[in-house]
Coordinates of C-alpha atoms in Angstrom, one line a residue:
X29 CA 0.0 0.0 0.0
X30 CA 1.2 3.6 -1.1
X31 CA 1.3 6.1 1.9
X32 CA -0.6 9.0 1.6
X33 CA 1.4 11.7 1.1
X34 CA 0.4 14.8 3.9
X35 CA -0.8 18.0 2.4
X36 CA 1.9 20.3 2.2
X37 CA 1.1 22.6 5.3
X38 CA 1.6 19.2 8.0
X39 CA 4.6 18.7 9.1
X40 CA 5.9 15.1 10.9
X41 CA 6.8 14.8 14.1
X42 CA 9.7 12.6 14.9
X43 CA 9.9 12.3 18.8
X44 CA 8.2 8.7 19.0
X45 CA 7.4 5.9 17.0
X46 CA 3.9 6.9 15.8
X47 CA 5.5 10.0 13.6
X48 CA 2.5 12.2 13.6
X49 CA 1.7 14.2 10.9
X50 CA 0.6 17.7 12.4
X51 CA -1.1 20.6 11.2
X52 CA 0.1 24.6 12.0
X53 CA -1.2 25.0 15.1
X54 CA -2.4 21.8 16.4
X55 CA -0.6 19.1 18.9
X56 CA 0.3 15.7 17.7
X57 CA -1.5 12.6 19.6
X58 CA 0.9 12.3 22.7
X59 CA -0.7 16.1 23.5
X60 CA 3.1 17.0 24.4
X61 CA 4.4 18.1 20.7
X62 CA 3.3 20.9 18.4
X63 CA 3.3 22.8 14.8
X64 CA 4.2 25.5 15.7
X65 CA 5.0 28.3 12.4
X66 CA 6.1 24.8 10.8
X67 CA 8.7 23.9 13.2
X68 CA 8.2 21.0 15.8
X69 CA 8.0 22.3 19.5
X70 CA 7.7 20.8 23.2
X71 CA 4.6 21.9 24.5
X72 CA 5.3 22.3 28.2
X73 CA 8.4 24.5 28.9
X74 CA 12.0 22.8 29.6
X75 CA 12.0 22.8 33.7
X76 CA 15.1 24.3 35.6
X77 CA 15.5 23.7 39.1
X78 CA 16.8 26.1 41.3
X79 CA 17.9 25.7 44.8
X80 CA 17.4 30.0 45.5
X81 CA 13.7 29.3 45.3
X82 CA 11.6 27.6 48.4
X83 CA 10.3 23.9 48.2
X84 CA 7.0 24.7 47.5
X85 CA 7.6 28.8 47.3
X86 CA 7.6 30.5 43.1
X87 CA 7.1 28.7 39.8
X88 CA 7.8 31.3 37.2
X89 CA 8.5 31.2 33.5
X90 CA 12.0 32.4 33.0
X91 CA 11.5 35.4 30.7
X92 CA 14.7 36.1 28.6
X93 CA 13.3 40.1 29.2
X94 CA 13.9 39.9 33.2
X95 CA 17.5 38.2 32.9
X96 CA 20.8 39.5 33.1
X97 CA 22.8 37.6 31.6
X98 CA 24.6 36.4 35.1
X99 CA 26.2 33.3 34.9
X100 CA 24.6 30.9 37.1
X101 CA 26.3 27.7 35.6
X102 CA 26.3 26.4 39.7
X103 CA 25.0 23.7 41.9
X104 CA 22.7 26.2 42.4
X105 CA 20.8 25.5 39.1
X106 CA 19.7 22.3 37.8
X107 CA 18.4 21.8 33.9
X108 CA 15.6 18.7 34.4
X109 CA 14.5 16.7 31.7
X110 CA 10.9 18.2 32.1
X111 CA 9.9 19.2 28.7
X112 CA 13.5 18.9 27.5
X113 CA 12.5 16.6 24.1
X114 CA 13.4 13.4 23.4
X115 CA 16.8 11.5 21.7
X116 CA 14.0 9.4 19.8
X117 CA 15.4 8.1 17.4
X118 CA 18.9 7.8 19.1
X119 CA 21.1 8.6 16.6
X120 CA 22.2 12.1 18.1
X121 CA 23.2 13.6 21.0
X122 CA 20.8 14.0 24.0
X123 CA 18.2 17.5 23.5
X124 CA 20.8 19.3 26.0
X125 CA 24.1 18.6 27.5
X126 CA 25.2 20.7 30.0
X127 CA 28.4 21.5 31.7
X128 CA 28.1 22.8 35.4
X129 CA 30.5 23.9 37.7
X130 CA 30.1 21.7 41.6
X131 CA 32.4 22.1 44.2
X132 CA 35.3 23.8 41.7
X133 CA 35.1 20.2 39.5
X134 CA 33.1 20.6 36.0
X135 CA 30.6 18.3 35.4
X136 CA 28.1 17.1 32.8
X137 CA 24.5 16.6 33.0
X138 CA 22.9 15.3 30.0
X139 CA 19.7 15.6 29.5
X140 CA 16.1 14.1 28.2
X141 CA 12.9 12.8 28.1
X142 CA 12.7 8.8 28.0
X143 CA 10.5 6.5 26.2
X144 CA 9.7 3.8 28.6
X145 CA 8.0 0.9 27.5
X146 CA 9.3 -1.3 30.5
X147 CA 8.0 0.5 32.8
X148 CA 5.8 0.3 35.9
X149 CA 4.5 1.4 39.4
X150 CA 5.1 -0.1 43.2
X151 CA 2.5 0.8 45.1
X152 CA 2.6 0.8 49.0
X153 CA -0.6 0.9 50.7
X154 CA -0.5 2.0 54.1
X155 CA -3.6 -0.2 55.5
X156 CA -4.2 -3.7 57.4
X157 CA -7.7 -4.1 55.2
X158 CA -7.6 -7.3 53.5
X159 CA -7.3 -5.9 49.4
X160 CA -7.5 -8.9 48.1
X161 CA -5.4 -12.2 47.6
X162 CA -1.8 -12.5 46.6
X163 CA -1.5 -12.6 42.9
X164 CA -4.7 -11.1 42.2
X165 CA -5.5 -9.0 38.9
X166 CA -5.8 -5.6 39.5
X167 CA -8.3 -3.3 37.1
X168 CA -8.7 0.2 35.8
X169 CA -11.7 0.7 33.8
X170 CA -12.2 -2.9 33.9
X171 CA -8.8 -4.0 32.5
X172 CA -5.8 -5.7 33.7
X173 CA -3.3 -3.8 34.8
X174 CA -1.7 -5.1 37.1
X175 CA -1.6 -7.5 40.4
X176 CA -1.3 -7.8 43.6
X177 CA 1.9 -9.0 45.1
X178 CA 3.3 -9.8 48.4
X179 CA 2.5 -7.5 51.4
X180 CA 5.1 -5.6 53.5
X181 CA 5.0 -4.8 57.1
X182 CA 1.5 -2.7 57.9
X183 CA 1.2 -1.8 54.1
X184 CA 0.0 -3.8 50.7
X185 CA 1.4 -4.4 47.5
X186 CA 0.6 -3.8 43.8
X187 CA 2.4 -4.0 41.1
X188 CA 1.1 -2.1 38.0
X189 CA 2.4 -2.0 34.6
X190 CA 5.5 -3.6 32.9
X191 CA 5.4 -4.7 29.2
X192 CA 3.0 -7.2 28.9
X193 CA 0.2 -5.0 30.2
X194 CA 1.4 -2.0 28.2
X195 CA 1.8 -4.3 24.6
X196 CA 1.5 -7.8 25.1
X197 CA -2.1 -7.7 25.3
X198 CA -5.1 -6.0 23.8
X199 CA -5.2 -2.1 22.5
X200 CA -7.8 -1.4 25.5
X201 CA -5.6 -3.2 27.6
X202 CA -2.3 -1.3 26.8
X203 CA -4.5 1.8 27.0
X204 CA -6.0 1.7 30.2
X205 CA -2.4 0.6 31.6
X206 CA -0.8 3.5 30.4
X207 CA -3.7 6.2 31.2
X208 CA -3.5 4.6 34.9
X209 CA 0.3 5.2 35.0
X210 CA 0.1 7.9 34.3
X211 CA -2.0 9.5 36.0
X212 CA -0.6 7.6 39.0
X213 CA 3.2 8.9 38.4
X214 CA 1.5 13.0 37.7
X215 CA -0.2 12.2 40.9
X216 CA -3.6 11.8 40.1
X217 CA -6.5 9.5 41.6
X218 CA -6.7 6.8 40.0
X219 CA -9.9 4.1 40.9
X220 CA -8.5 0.7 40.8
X221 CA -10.6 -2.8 41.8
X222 CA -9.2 -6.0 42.5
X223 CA -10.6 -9.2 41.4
X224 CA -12.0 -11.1 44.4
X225 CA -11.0 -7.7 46.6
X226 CA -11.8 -4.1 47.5
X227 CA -11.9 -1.1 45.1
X228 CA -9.6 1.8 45.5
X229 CA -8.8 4.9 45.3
X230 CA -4.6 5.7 45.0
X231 CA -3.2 8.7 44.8
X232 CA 0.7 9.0 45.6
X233 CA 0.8 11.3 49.2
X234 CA -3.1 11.0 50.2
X235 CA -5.0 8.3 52.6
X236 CA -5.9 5.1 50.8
X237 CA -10.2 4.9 49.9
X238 CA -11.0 1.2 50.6
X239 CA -14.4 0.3 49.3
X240 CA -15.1 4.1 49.8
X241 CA -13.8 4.3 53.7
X242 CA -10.8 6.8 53.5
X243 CA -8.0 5.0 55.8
X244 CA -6.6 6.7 59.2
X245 CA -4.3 4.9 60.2
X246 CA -1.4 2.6 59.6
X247 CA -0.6 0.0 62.2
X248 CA 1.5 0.2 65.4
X249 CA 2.5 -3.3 64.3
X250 CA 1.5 -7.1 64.6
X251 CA -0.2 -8.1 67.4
X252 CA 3.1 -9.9 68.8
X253 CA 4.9 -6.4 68.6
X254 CA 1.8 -4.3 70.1
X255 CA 2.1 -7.0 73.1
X256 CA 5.8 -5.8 73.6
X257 CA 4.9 -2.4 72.8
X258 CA 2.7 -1.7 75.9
X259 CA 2.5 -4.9 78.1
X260 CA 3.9 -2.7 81.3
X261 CA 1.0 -0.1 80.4
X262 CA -1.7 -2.5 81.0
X263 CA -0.2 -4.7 83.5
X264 CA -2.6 -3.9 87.1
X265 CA -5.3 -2.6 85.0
X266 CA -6.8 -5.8 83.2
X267 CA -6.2 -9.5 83.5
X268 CA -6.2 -10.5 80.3
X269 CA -5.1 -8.5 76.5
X270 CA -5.8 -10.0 73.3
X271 CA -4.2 -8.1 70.6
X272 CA -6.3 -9.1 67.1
X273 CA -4.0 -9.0 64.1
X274 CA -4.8 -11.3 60.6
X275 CA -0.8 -12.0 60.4
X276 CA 0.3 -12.9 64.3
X277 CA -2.4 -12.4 67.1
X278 CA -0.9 -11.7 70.4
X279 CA -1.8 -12.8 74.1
X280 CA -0.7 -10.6 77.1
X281 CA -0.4 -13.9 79.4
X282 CA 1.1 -16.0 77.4
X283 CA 3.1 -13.8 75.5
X284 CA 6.9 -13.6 76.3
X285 CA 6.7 -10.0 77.4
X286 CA 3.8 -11.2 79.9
X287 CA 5.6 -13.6 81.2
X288 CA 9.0 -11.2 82.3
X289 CA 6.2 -8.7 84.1
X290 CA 5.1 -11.8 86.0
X291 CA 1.6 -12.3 84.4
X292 CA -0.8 -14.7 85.4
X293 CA -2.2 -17.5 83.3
X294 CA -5.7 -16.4 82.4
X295 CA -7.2 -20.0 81.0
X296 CA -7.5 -18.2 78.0
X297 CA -7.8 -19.9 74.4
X298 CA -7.7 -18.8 71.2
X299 CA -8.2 -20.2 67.8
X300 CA -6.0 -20.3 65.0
X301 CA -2.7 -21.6 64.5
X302 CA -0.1 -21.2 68.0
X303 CA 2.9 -20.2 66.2
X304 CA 5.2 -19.3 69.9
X305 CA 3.9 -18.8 73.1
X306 CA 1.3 -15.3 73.2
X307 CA 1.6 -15.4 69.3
X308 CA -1.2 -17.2 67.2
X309 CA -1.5 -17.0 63.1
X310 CA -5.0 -17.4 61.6
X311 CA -7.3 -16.6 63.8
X312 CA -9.8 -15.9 61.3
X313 CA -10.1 -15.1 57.7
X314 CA -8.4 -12.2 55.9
X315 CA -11.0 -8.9 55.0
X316 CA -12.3 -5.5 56.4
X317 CA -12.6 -5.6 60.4
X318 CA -11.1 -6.1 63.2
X319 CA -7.0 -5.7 62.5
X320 CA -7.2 -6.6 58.9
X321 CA -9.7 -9.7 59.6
X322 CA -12.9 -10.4 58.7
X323 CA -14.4 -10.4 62.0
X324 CA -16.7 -7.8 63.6
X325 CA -16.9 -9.9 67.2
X326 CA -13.7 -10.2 68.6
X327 CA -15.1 -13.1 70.7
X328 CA -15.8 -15.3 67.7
X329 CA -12.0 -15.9 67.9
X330 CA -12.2 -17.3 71.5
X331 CA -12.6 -21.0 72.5
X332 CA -14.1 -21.8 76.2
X333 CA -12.1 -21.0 78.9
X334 CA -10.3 -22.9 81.2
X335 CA -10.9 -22.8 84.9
X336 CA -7.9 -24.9 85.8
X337 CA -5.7 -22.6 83.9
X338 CA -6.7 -19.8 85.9
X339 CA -10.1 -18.7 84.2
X340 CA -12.3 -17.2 86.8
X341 CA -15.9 -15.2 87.2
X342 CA -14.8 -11.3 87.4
X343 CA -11.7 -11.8 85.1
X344 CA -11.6 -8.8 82.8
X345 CA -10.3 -8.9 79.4
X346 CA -9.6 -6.0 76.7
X347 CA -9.4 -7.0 73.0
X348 CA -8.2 -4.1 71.1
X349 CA -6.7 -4.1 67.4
X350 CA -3.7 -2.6 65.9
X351 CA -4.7 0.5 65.1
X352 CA -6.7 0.8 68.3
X353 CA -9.5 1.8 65.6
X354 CA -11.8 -1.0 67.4
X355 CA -11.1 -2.2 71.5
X356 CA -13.9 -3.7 73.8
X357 CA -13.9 -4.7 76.9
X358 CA -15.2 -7.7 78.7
X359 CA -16.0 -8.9 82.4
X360 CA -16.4 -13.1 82.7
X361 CA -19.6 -13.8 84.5
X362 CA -20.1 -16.6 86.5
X363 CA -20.3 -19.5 83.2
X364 CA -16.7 -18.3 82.4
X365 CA -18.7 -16.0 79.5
X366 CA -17.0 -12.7 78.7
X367 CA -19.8 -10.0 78.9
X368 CA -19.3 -6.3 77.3
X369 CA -18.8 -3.9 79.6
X370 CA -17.9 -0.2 79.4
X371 CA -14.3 1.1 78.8
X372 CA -12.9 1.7 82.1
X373 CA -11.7 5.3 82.1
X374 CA -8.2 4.0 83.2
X375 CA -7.7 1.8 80.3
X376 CA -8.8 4.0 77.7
X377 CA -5.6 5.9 77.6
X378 CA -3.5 2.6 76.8
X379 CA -6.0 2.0 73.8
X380 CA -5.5 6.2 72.7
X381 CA -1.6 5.5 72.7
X382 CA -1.7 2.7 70.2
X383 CA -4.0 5.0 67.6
X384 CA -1.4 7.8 68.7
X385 CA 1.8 5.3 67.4
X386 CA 0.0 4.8 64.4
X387 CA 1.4 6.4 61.4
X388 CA -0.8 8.4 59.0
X389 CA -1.7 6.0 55.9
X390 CA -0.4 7.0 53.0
X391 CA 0.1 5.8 49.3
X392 CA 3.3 5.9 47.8
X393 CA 3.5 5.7 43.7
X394 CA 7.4 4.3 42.9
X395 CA 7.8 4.9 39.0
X396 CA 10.2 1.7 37.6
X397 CA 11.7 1.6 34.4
X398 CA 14.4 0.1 32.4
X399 CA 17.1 2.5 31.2
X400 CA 19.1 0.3 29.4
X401 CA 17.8 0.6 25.7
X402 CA 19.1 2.8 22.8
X403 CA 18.6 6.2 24.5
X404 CA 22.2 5.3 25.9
X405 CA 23.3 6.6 22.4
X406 CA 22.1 10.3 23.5
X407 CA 24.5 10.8 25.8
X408 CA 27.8 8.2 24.3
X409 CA 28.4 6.8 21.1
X410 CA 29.7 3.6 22.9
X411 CA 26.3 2.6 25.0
X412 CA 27.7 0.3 27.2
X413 CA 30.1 2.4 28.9
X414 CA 27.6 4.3 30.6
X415 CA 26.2 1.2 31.9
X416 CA 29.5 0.4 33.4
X417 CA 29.4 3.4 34.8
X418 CA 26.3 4.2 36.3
X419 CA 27.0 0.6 38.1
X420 CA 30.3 1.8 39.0
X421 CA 28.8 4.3 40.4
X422 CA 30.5 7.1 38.6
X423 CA 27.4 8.3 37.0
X424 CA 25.2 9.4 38.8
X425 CA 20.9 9.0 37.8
X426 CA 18.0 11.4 38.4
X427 CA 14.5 11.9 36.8
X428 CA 12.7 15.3 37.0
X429 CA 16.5 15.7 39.8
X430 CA 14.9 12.9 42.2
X431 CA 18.4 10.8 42.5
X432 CA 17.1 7.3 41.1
X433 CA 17.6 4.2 43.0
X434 CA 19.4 2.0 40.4
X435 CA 18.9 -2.3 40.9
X436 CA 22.3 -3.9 41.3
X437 CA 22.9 -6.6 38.3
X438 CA 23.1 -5.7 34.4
X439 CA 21.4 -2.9 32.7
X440 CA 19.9 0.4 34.1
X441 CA 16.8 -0.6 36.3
X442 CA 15.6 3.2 38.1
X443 CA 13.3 3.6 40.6
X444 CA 12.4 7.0 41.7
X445 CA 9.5 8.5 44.3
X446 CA 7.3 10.4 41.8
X447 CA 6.1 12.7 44.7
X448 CA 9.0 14.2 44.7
X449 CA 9.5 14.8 41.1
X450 CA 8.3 18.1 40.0
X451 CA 4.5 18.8 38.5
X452 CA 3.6 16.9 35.3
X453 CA 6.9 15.0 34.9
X454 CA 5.0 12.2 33.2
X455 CA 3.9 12.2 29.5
X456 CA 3.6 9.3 27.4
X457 CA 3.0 8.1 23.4
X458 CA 0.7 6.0 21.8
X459 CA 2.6 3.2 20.9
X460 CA 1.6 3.0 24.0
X461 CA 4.6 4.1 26.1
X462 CA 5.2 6.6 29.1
X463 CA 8.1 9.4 28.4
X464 CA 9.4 10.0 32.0
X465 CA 12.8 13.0 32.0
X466 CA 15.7 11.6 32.8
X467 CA 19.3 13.3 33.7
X468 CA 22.8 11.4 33.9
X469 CA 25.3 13.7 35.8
X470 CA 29.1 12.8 35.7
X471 CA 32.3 14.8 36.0
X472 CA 33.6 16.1 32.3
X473 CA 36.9 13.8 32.2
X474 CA 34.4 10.4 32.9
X475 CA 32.7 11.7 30.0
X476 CA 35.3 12.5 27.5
X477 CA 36.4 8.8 28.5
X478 CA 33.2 7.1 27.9
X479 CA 32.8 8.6 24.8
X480 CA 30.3 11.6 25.6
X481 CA 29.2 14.2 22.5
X482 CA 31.7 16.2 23.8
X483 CA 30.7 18.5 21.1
X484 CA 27.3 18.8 22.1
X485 CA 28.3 20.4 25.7
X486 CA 26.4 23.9 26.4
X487 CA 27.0 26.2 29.2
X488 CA 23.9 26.9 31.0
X489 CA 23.6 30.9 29.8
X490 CA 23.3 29.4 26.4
X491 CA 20.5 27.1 26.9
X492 CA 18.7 29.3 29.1
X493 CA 19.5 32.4 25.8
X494 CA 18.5 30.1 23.1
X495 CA 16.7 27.0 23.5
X496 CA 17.0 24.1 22.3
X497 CA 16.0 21.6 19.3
X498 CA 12.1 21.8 20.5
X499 CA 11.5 25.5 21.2
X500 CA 12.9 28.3 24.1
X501 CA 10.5 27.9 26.9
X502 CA 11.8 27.5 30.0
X503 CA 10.0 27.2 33.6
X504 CA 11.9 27.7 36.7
X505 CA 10.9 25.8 39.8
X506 CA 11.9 24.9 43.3
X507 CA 13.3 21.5 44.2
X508 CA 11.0 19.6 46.0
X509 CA 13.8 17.6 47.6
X510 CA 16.8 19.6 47.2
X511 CA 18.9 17.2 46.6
X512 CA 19.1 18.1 42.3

């Protein structure tokens, strides 16, 4: 089949694979490139960092009018890869290279905006609510993105994204994935269900929504560790503490803690699995109540007591779960029954204290991506050597000037806290892909040696005078870290 020819006035966009053809005046499909007077330009403005400005304090467009010309090539100012361009198709030099001055040394810091199609989120989930079994799909708009994967202490897990999701499956699929990505990485809600599970709402730096319940709290701990935690709080004010917790259920008496204060046997028993002494796994089901259970009565986890082992009418007993979100407590009547009674106003404070340990819930959005691909050849013309030396740790890697955490082994696998990346570091193409900025800095002699464009090195007056490939705009923010 011939290809249509474009009419005369559309130009073609070459920052991606899908090579738009656009009109004077309009934006391509990726809504982040332009016609503009029949030249290609970024849309959002190339993002300078600077250190003089307050986390949080001015965002102001840098207009050419209001500068003097002072040379601020310095630690003090950092050129992002926010609206830098692209290297796409990697056969030149990255959109800017730029040399800075640090300490006395000079340095490089090249500069652009990456295609990503291995790519993905972490998210942590700061909440003891059951989401929804190991391995479990996870949905936007009713397609896989996504699962769930293996919990971490007082938070869950998913894991959203990667290839397969993005291309290996249907168009709708790879759409939704990459719409969720990126509104997750830019910080947006993003409504998510899991199969067999809750339905969320995520947004990096806000409480969790479960099943449309915002989440308080994150726990003090298991129940084992809220036993060691406050044991000598409760000892002389009730007999008996169960602690309810879906991974480790703890028992005052029994517990090790319990037993160095001197604590009495109770006759209590629990169901479940005795893992140690005071410490009992599965107690009940995983799900929405009591510590991450499915229980709403604390007692349905109890077995008959035991007069011999100490059980007695008038024994008091607090149950009380990790968050201290739910607590009753309980008087044994004369059948060795526990019977509800009102809080004493003695005990309340011990139950306050564990709410007050817990940590505000929180979700945190950790954008993941492979680094390792042709984009290399924007900043050497022998790829590899940067490799070496972003493992030998004489390169150093930042996106949006986060510092990236880069996995050990071959390649260049990032990780990077979008939260504290700056506003709308995320784009991405239709192929479908996300474009994510991404900076290597290393001193000027490492990158002679590895091959660098050394041609291609601009002080920063020039950039911030002229531009670059994809237009003059330039935006100058505070770090949100300060560590760019």
């Amino acid at each position: 089949m011939t290809e249509r020819p474009p009419k005369e006035d559309k130009i073609r966009c070459d920052a991606c694979p899908v090579m738009c053809y656009i009109a004077p005046g309009k934006i391509g499909a990726c809504d982040r490139y332009a016609n503009e007077n029949g030249k290609i330009i970024r849309c959002d403005p190339l993002t300078v960092l600077d250190h003089r400005l307050e986390a949080g304090g001015e965002i102001r467009p840098f207009l050419k009018s209001d500068w003097d010309g002072e040379v601020i090539g310095t630690d003090d100012v950092f050129v992002s890869g926010v609206g830098s361009g692209t290297t796409y198709p990697d056969y030149k030099p990255a959109p800017f290279i730029v040399s800075r001055e640090v300490d006395g040394a000079d340095f490089v810091t090249v500069v652009t905006e990456a295609i990503f199609s291995y790519c993905g989120v972490k998210v942590k989930i700061d909440t003891d609510r059951h989401l929804g079994p190991e391995t479990a799909v996870v949905r936007a708009k009713g397609e896989a993105i996504g699962h769930v994967t293996t919990s971490e202490y007082g938070s869950q897990m998913l894991s959203l994204g990667g290839v397969d999701h993005l291309t290996g499956g249907s168009k709708s699929e790879g759409r939704a994935t990459c719409d969720a990505l990126l509104r997750l990485c830019n910080r947006e809600a993003v409504e998510l269900t899991i199969d067999d599970g809750a339905t969320l709402i995520v947004q990096a730096g806000h409480p969790p929504i479960v099943n449309g319940e915002t989440e308080a709290r994150m726990r003090v701990g298991c129940g084992s560790a809220t036993i060691g935690m406050f044991a000598s709080q409760w000892q002389g004010l009730v007999d008996e503490v169960v602690v309810v917790d879906d991974h480790i259920t703890g028992v005052v008496s029994e517990h090790q803690a319990g037993k160095v204060l001197g604590w009495p046997d109770t006759g209590i028993r629990i169901k479940g699995h005795r893992s140690t002494p005071g410490r009992y796994f599965k107690v009940a089901q995983p799900g929405q109540g009591w510590g991450g259970t499915d229980i709403d009565d604390p007692l349905s986890i109890l077995n008959p007591w035991l007069e011999k082992k100490g059980a007695r009418p008038g024994l008091t007993l607090l149950m009380v779960s990790t968050t201290g979100e739910h607590a009753a407590y309980y008087v044994l009547d004369d059948n060795l029954e526990p019977q509800a009674k009102p809080m004493p106003k003695a005990l309340q404070p011990s139950v306050d204290l564990i709410a007050e340990n817990c940590e505000p819930a929180l979700c945190t959005v950790m954008f993941q991506a492979g680094a390792g691909g042709s984009l290399r050849s924007g900043v050497t013309q022998n790829p590899v050597k940067l490799t070496r030396s972003v493992q030998a740790t004489n390169t150093s890697v930042t996106c949006g000037g986060e510092p990236a955490y880069v996995w050990p082994g071959g390649g260049i696998t990032l990780m990077v806290d979008v939260l504290n990346m700056p506003d709308g570091s995320f784009g991405y193409v239709p192929t479908p892909a996300l474009v994510a900025p991404l900076e290597f800095t290393l001193s000027r002699d490492d990158y002679r040696t590895l091959g660098g464009h050394d041609a291609a090195i601009r002080s920063l007056s020039d950039i911030l005078e002229t531009g670059g490939e994809y237009g003059s705009a330039v935006r100058v923010v505070a770090p949100k870290t300060g560590d760019a």
